[in-house]
PDB file of C-alpha atoms in Angstrom:
ATOM      1  CA  MET A   1     110.745 171.598  79.968  1.00  0.00           C
ATOM      2  CA  ALA A   2     112.150 169.636  77.017  1.00  0.00           C
ATOM      3  CA  ILE A   3     115.883 169.121  76.617  1.00  0.00           C
ATOM      4  CA  LEU A   4     117.880 168.387  73.471  1.00  0.00           C
ATOM      5  CA  GLU A   5     121.007 166.290  73.856  1.00  0.00           C
ATOM      6  CA  ILE A   6     123.709 167.191  71.354  1.00  0.00           C
ATOM      7  CA  THR A   7     127.404 166.398  70.961  1.00  0.00           C
ATOM      8  CA  SER A   8     130.418 168.573  70.240  1.00  0.00           C
ATOM      9  CA  ASP A   9     130.906 166.650  66.970  1.00  0.00           C
ATOM     10  CA  GLN A  10     127.368 167.660  65.920  1.00  0.00           C
ATOM     11  CA  LEU A  11     127.930 171.263  67.007  1.00  0.00           C
ATOM     12  CA  ARG A  12     131.066 171.460  64.843  1.00  0.00           C
ATOM     13  CA  GLN A  13     128.951 170.354  61.861  1.00  0.00           C
ATOM     14  CA  ILE A  14     126.636 173.327  62.479  1.00  0.00           C
ATOM     15  CA  GLY A  15     129.539 175.785  62.328  1.00  0.00           C
ATOM     16  CA  TYR A  16     132.319 177.476  64.232  1.00  0.00           C
ATOM     17  CA  TYR A  17     131.455 178.039  67.884  1.00  0.00           C
ATOM     18  CA  LYS A  18     133.124 179.201  71.073  1.00  0.00           C
ATOM     19  CA  MET A  19     132.795 177.176  74.226  1.00  0.00           C
ATOM     20  CA  MET A  20     131.972 179.051  77.439  1.00  0.00           C
ATOM     21  CA  ARG A  21     131.194 177.551  80.820  1.00  0.00           C
ATOM     22  CA  THR A  22     127.385 177.784  80.632  1.00  0.00           C
ATOM     23  CA  PHE A  23     126.785 178.551  76.967  1.00  0.00           C
ATOM     24  CA  LEU A  24     128.018 178.070  73.414  1.00  0.00           C
ATOM     25  CA  MET A  25     128.456 181.035  71.086  1.00  0.00           C
ATOM     26  CA  PHE A  26     128.145 180.931  67.301  1.00  0.00           C
ATOM     27  CA  PRO A  27     129.632 184.360  66.461  1.00  0.00           C
ATOM     28  CA  ARG A  28     128.783 186.244  63.276  1.00  0.00           C
ATOM     29  CA  LYS A  29     129.631 189.769  62.169  1.00  0.00           C
ATOM     30  CA  GLY A  30     127.156 192.115  63.908  1.00  0.00           C
ATOM     31  CA  TRP A  31     125.156 189.289  65.499  1.00  0.00           C
ATOM     32  CA  HIS A  32     125.460 185.922  67.207  1.00  0.00           C
ATOM     33  CA  ILE A  33     123.585 182.815  68.281  1.00  0.00           C
ATOM     34  CA  ARG A  34     124.029 181.924  71.938  1.00  0.00           C
ATOM     35  CA  VAL A  35     122.997 178.409  72.979  1.00  0.00           C
ATOM     36  CA  ASP A  36     122.495 177.931  76.706  1.00  0.00           C
ATOM     37  CA  HIS A  37     123.328 174.494  78.035  1.00  0.00           C
ATOM     38  CA  LYS A  38     122.271 172.965  81.314  1.00  0.00           C
ATOM     39  CA  PRO A  39     124.147 170.733  83.766  1.00  0.00           C
ATOM     40  CA  VAL A  40     124.418 167.142  82.539  1.00  0.00           C
ATOM     41  CA  ASN A  41     124.751 165.526  85.966  1.00  0.00           C
ATOM     42  CA  GLN A  42     124.189 166.030  89.695  1.00  0.00           C
ATOM     43  CA  ARG A  43     127.658 167.604  90.139  1.00  0.00           C
ATOM     44  CA  GLY A  44     126.662 170.491  87.900  1.00  0.00           C
ATOM     45  CA  ASP A  45     129.027 169.712  85.011  1.00  0.00           C
ATOM     46  CA  HIS A  46     127.884 171.446  81.826  1.00  0.00           C
ATOM     47  CA  SER A  47     129.286 168.784  79.489  1.00  0.00           C
ATOM     48  CA  LEU A  48     130.114 165.117  79.663  1.00  0.00           C
ATOM     49  CA  GLN A  49     133.010 163.342  77.964  1.00  0.00           C
ATOM     50  CA  LEU A  50     131.549 160.641  75.721  1.00  0.00           C
ATOM     51  CA  LYS A  51     132.768 157.094  75.080  1.00  0.00           C
ATOM     52  CA  ASN A  52     133.094 155.352  71.736  1.00  0.00           C
ATOM     53  CA  SER A  53     131.453 152.004  70.896  1.00  0.00           C
ATOM     54  CA  LYS A  54     134.342 150.176  72.612  1.00  0.00           C
ATOM     55  CA  GLY A  55     133.837 152.124  75.864  1.00  0.00           C
ATOM     56  CA  LYS A  56     136.945 154.280  75.443  1.00  0.00           C
ATOM     57  CA  LEU A  57     136.711 158.002  76.288  1.00  0.00           C
ATOM     58  CA  THR A  58     136.819 160.326  73.267  1.00  0.00           C
ATOM     59  CA  ASP A  59     137.263 164.058  72.637  1.00  0.00           C
ATOM     60  CA  ASN A  60     133.529 164.242  71.867  1.00  0.00           C
ATOM     61  CA  ARG A  61     131.437 165.891  74.601  1.00  0.00           C
ATOM     62  CA  GLY A  62     127.707 165.766  75.304  1.00  0.00           C
ATOM     63  CA  TYR A  63     125.523 168.786  76.104  1.00  0.00           C
ATOM     64  CA  LYS A  64     121.926 169.360  77.164  1.00  0.00           C
ATOM     65  CA  ILE A  65     120.353 172.429  75.630  1.00  0.00           C
ATOM     66  CA  ARG A  66     116.963 174.040  76.175  1.00  0.00           C
ATOM     67  CA  SER A  67     117.205 177.469  74.597  1.00  0.00           C
ATOM     68  CA  PHE A  68     119.063 179.855  72.361  1.00  0.00           C
ATOM     69  CA  HIS A  69     118.865 183.511  71.508  1.00  0.00           C
ATOM     70  CA  ILE A  70     119.828 185.575  68.533  1.00  0.00           C
ATOM     71  CA  LYS A  71     121.375 188.927  69.337  1.00  0.00           C
ATOM     72  CA  ARG A  72     121.807 191.625  66.713  1.00  0.00           C
ATOM     73  CA  ASP A  73     124.021 194.641  67.347  1.00  0.00           C
ATOM     74  CA  ASN A  74     123.778 197.996  65.640  1.00  0.00           C
ATOM     75  CA  ASN A  75     126.460 200.029  67.375  1.00  0.00           C
ATOM     76  CA  SER A  76     127.653 203.525  66.511  1.00  0.00           C
ATOM     77  CA  SER A  77     129.483 206.411  68.157  1.00  0.00           C
ATOM     78  CA  PHE A  78     129.666 210.201  68.241  1.00  0.00           C
ATOM     79  CA  ILE A  79     131.616 212.979  69.926  1.00  0.00           C
ATOM     80  CA  SER A  80     129.497 214.651  72.600  1.00  0.00           C
ATOM     81  CA  GLU A  81     128.706 218.318  71.996  1.00  0.00           C
ATOM     82  CA  ILE A  82     126.672 218.695  75.188  1.00  0.00           C
ATOM     83  CA  GLU A  83     128.264 220.740  77.953  1.00  0.00           C
ATOM     84  CA  GLY A  84     129.216 218.714  80.992  1.00  0.00           C
ATOM     85  CA  ASN A  85     131.438 215.819  82.004  1.00  0.00           C
ATOM     86  CA  TYR A  86     131.388 214.190  78.567  1.00  0.00           C
ATOM     87  CA  PHE A  87     131.831 217.265  76.340  1.00  0.00           C
ATOM     88  CA  GLY A  88     134.227 216.397  73.493  1.00  0.00           C
ATOM     89  CA  LYS A  89     134.350 212.739  74.549  1.00  0.00           C
ATOM     90  CA  LYS A  90     133.568 209.734  72.371  1.00  0.00           C
ATOM     91  CA  ILE A  91     130.196 208.200  73.252  1.00  0.00           C
ATOM     92  CA  VAL A  92     129.382 204.692  72.006  1.00  0.00           C
ATOM     93  CA  ILE A  93     125.753 203.825  71.336  1.00  0.00           C
ATOM     94  CA  GLU A  94     125.121 200.109  71.892  1.00  0.00           C
ATOM     95  CA  ASP A  95     121.815 199.153  70.276  1.00  0.00           C
ATOM     96  CA  SER A  96     121.196 195.429  70.774  1.00  0.00           C
ATOM     97  CA  LYS A  97     118.131 193.352  69.921  1.00  0.00           C
ATOM     98  CA  TYR A  98     117.467 189.901  71.380  1.00  0.00           C
ATOM     99  CA  VAL A  99     115.005 187.177  70.354  1.00  0.00           C
ATOM    100  CA  TYR A 100     114.729 184.034  72.505  1.00  0.00           C
ATOM    101  CA  PHE A 101     113.746 180.506  71.463  1.00  0.00           C
ATOM    102  CA  VAL A 102     113.074 177.505  73.743  1.00  0.00           C
ATOM    103  CA  TYR A 103     113.012 173.820  72.916  1.00  0.00           C
ATOM    104  CA  ALA A 104     109.457 172.508  73.083  1.00  0.00           C
ATOM    105  CA  GLY A 105     110.425 168.924  72.220  1.00  0.00           C
ATOM    106  CA  GLY A 106     110.120 166.774  69.119  1.00  0.00           C
ATOM    107  CA  GLY A 107     112.427 169.096  67.153  1.00  0.00           C
ATOM    108  CA  VAL A 108     110.157 172.114  67.701  1.00  0.00           C
ATOM    109  CA  TRP A 109     111.677 175.420  68.849  1.00  0.00           C
ATOM    110  CA  GLN A 110     109.285 178.094  70.116  1.00  0.00           C
ATOM    111  CA  PRO A 111     110.116 181.797  69.748  1.00  0.00           C
ATOM    112  CA  ILE A 112     109.035 183.205  73.094  1.00  0.00           C
ATOM    113  CA  TRP A 113     109.982 186.870  73.264  1.00  0.00           C
ATOM    114  CA  GLY A 114     112.290 189.607  72.183  1.00  0.00           C
ATOM    115  CA  TYR A 115     113.467 192.956  73.452  1.00  0.00           C
ATOM    116  CA  GLY A 116     115.836 195.771  72.656  1.00  0.00           C
ATOM    117  CA  LYS A 117     118.546 197.220  74.860  1.00  0.00           C
ATOM    118  CA  LEU A 118     119.893 200.693  74.163  1.00  0.00           C
ATOM    119  CA  GLU A 119     122.815 202.216  76.065  1.00  0.00           C
ATOM    120  CA  GLU A 120     125.211 205.099  75.664  1.00  0.00           C
ATOM    121  CA  LYS A 121     128.673 204.435  77.102  1.00  0.00           C
ATOM    122  CA  HIS A 122     131.942 206.248  77.557  1.00  0.00           C
ATOM    123  CA  LYS A 123     134.987 204.006  78.092  1.00  0.00           C
ATOM    124  CA  GLY A 124     132.710 201.107  79.082  1.00  0.00           C
ATOM    125  CA  GLU A 125     130.758 203.130  81.665  1.00  0.00           C
ATOM    126  CA  THR A 126     127.009 203.379  81.021  1.00  0.00           C
ATOM    127  CA  ILE A 127     126.000 207.034  81.016  1.00  0.00           C
ATOM    128  CA  TRP A 128     122.451 206.706  79.660  1.00  0.00           C
ATOM    129  CA  ARG A 129     119.999 203.835  79.372  1.00  0.00           C
ATOM    130  CA  PRO A 130     116.251 204.029  78.755  1.00  0.00           C
ATOM    131  CA  ASP A 131     113.894 201.221  79.709  1.00  0.00           C
ATOM    132  CA  ASN A 132     114.134 198.152  77.498  1.00  0.00           C
ATOM    133  CA  THR A 133     112.414 198.712  74.196  1.00  0.00           C
ATOM    134  CA  GLU A 134     110.121 196.690  71.970  1.00  0.00           C
ATOM    135  CA  ILE A 135     111.619 195.161  68.862  1.00  0.00           C
ATOM    136  CA  ASP A 136     110.272 195.789  65.392  1.00  0.00           C
ATOM    137  CA  ILE A 137     109.080 193.411  62.684  1.00  0.00           C
ATOM    138  CA  ASP A 138     112.427 193.611  60.874  1.00  0.00           C
ATOM    139  CA  THR A 139     114.207 192.324  63.973  1.00  0.00           C
ATOM    140  CA  TRP A 140     111.728 189.442  64.301  1.00  0.00           C
ATOM    141  CA  GLY A 141     112.236 188.663  60.615  1.00  0.00           C
ATOM    142  CA  PHE A 142     116.030 188.746  60.941  1.00  0.00           C
ATOM    143  CA  ALA A 143     115.975 186.531  64.045  1.00  0.00           C
ATOM    144  CA  CYS A 144     113.536 183.993  62.615  1.00  0.00           C
ATOM    145  CA  LYS A 145     115.396 183.804  59.290  1.00  0.00           C
ATOM    146  CA  ASN A 146     118.665 183.077  61.091  1.00  0.00           C
ATOM    147  CA  ALA A 147     117.006 180.713  63.576  1.00  0.00           C
ATOM    148  CA  ARG A 148     115.648 178.728  60.603  1.00  0.00           C
ATOM    149  CA  TRP A 149     119.157 178.587  59.125  1.00  0.00           C
ATOM    150  CA  PHE A 150     120.549 177.429  62.490  1.00  0.00           C
ATOM    151  CA  LEU A 151     117.848 174.782  62.890  1.00  0.00           C
ATOM    152  CA  ASP A 152     118.411 173.593  59.309  1.00  0.00           C
ATOM    153  CA  GLN A 153     122.097 173.108  60.163  1.00  0.00           C
ATOM    154  CA  MET A 154     121.058 171.352  63.392  1.00  0.00           C
ATOM    155  CA  THR A 155     118.792 169.029  61.373  1.00  0.00           C
ATOM    156  CA  LYS A 156     121.738 168.069  59.154  1.00  0.00           C
ATOM    157  CA  ALA A 157     124.075 167.580  62.122  1.00  0.00           C
ATOM    158  CA  THR A 158     121.708 165.554  64.327  1.00  0.00           C
ATOM    159  CA  LYS A 159     119.859 163.718  61.528  1.00  0.00           C
ATOM    160  CA  CYS A 160     116.601 164.719  63.264  1.00  0.00           C
ATOM    161  CA  GLU A 161     114.196 167.370  61.947  1.00  0.00           C
ATOM    162  CA  HIS A 162     114.232 170.751  63.734  1.00  0.00           C
ATOM    163  CA  GLY A 163     111.988 173.733  63.027  1.00  0.00           C
ATOM    164  CA  LEU A 164     110.268 176.816  64.425  1.00  0.00           C
ATOM    165  CA  ALA A 165     106.824 176.898  65.959  1.00  0.00           C
ATOM    166  CA  CYS A 166     104.581 179.763  64.884  1.00  0.00           C
ATOM    167  CA  GLY A 167     104.935 183.115  66.627  1.00  0.00           C
ATOM    168  CA  PRO A 168     106.090 184.254  70.036  1.00  0.00           C
ATOM    169  CA  ILE A 169     104.144 183.298  73.127  1.00  0.00           C
ATOM    170  CA  ARG A 170     105.200 186.444  74.993  1.00  0.00           C
ATOM    171  CA  GLY A 171     105.959 190.026  74.120  1.00  0.00           C
ATOM    172  CA  ALA A 172     108.852 192.252  75.097  1.00  0.00           C
ATOM    173  CA  GLN A 173     107.409 192.842  78.569  1.00  0.00           C
ATOM    174  CA  ALA A 174     107.699 189.135  79.537  1.00  0.00           C
ATOM    175  CA  HIS A 175     110.292 188.069  82.080  1.00  0.00           C
ATOM    176  CA  LEU A 176     110.899 184.390  81.381  1.00  0.00           C
ATOM    177  CA  PHE A 177     114.559 183.916  82.260  1.00  0.00           C
ATOM    178  CA  SER A 178     113.637 181.132  84.684  1.00  0.00           C
ATOM    179  CA  GLN A 179     112.186 179.170  81.752  1.00  0.00           C
ATOM    180  CA  LEU A 180     115.317 179.426  79.585  1.00  0.00           C
TER     181      LEU A 180
END
């Protein structure tokens, strides 16, 4: 599988991001872009401190990335009117949609699949969850529009062209986490 090497200086040019141990998060209101990075060496480090042209260590770090996803949240809540343990309690509906993209190489990013996750929760405890759901055309459109924006920013930051391949290679029923 292809890997894109990118630096923290380049990532900052794309936009504000949060650094986590195994991924980078570009948060937005109601949605985010999560970039998964892979170990950069045999020890399993997920970033590598880079040197300048004189061989001196810098604050710039190097990452290896292979995939990202766009997650869109449409959350709401209600007060339960159904008799039982949750009567009169606040129930939060977490409706999340995910679309995954993998790096195919040569600046090409392939959308591979998407799915929806719907849960009802009370104080963080899941009280109802159906099977994962298909995503609709609007979700695909939203994800691809924002992926194009992200890849346009990546093109500017890396000075190498990045773009989307046509269409997903798998549907919502695919289980490709091992490929991400």
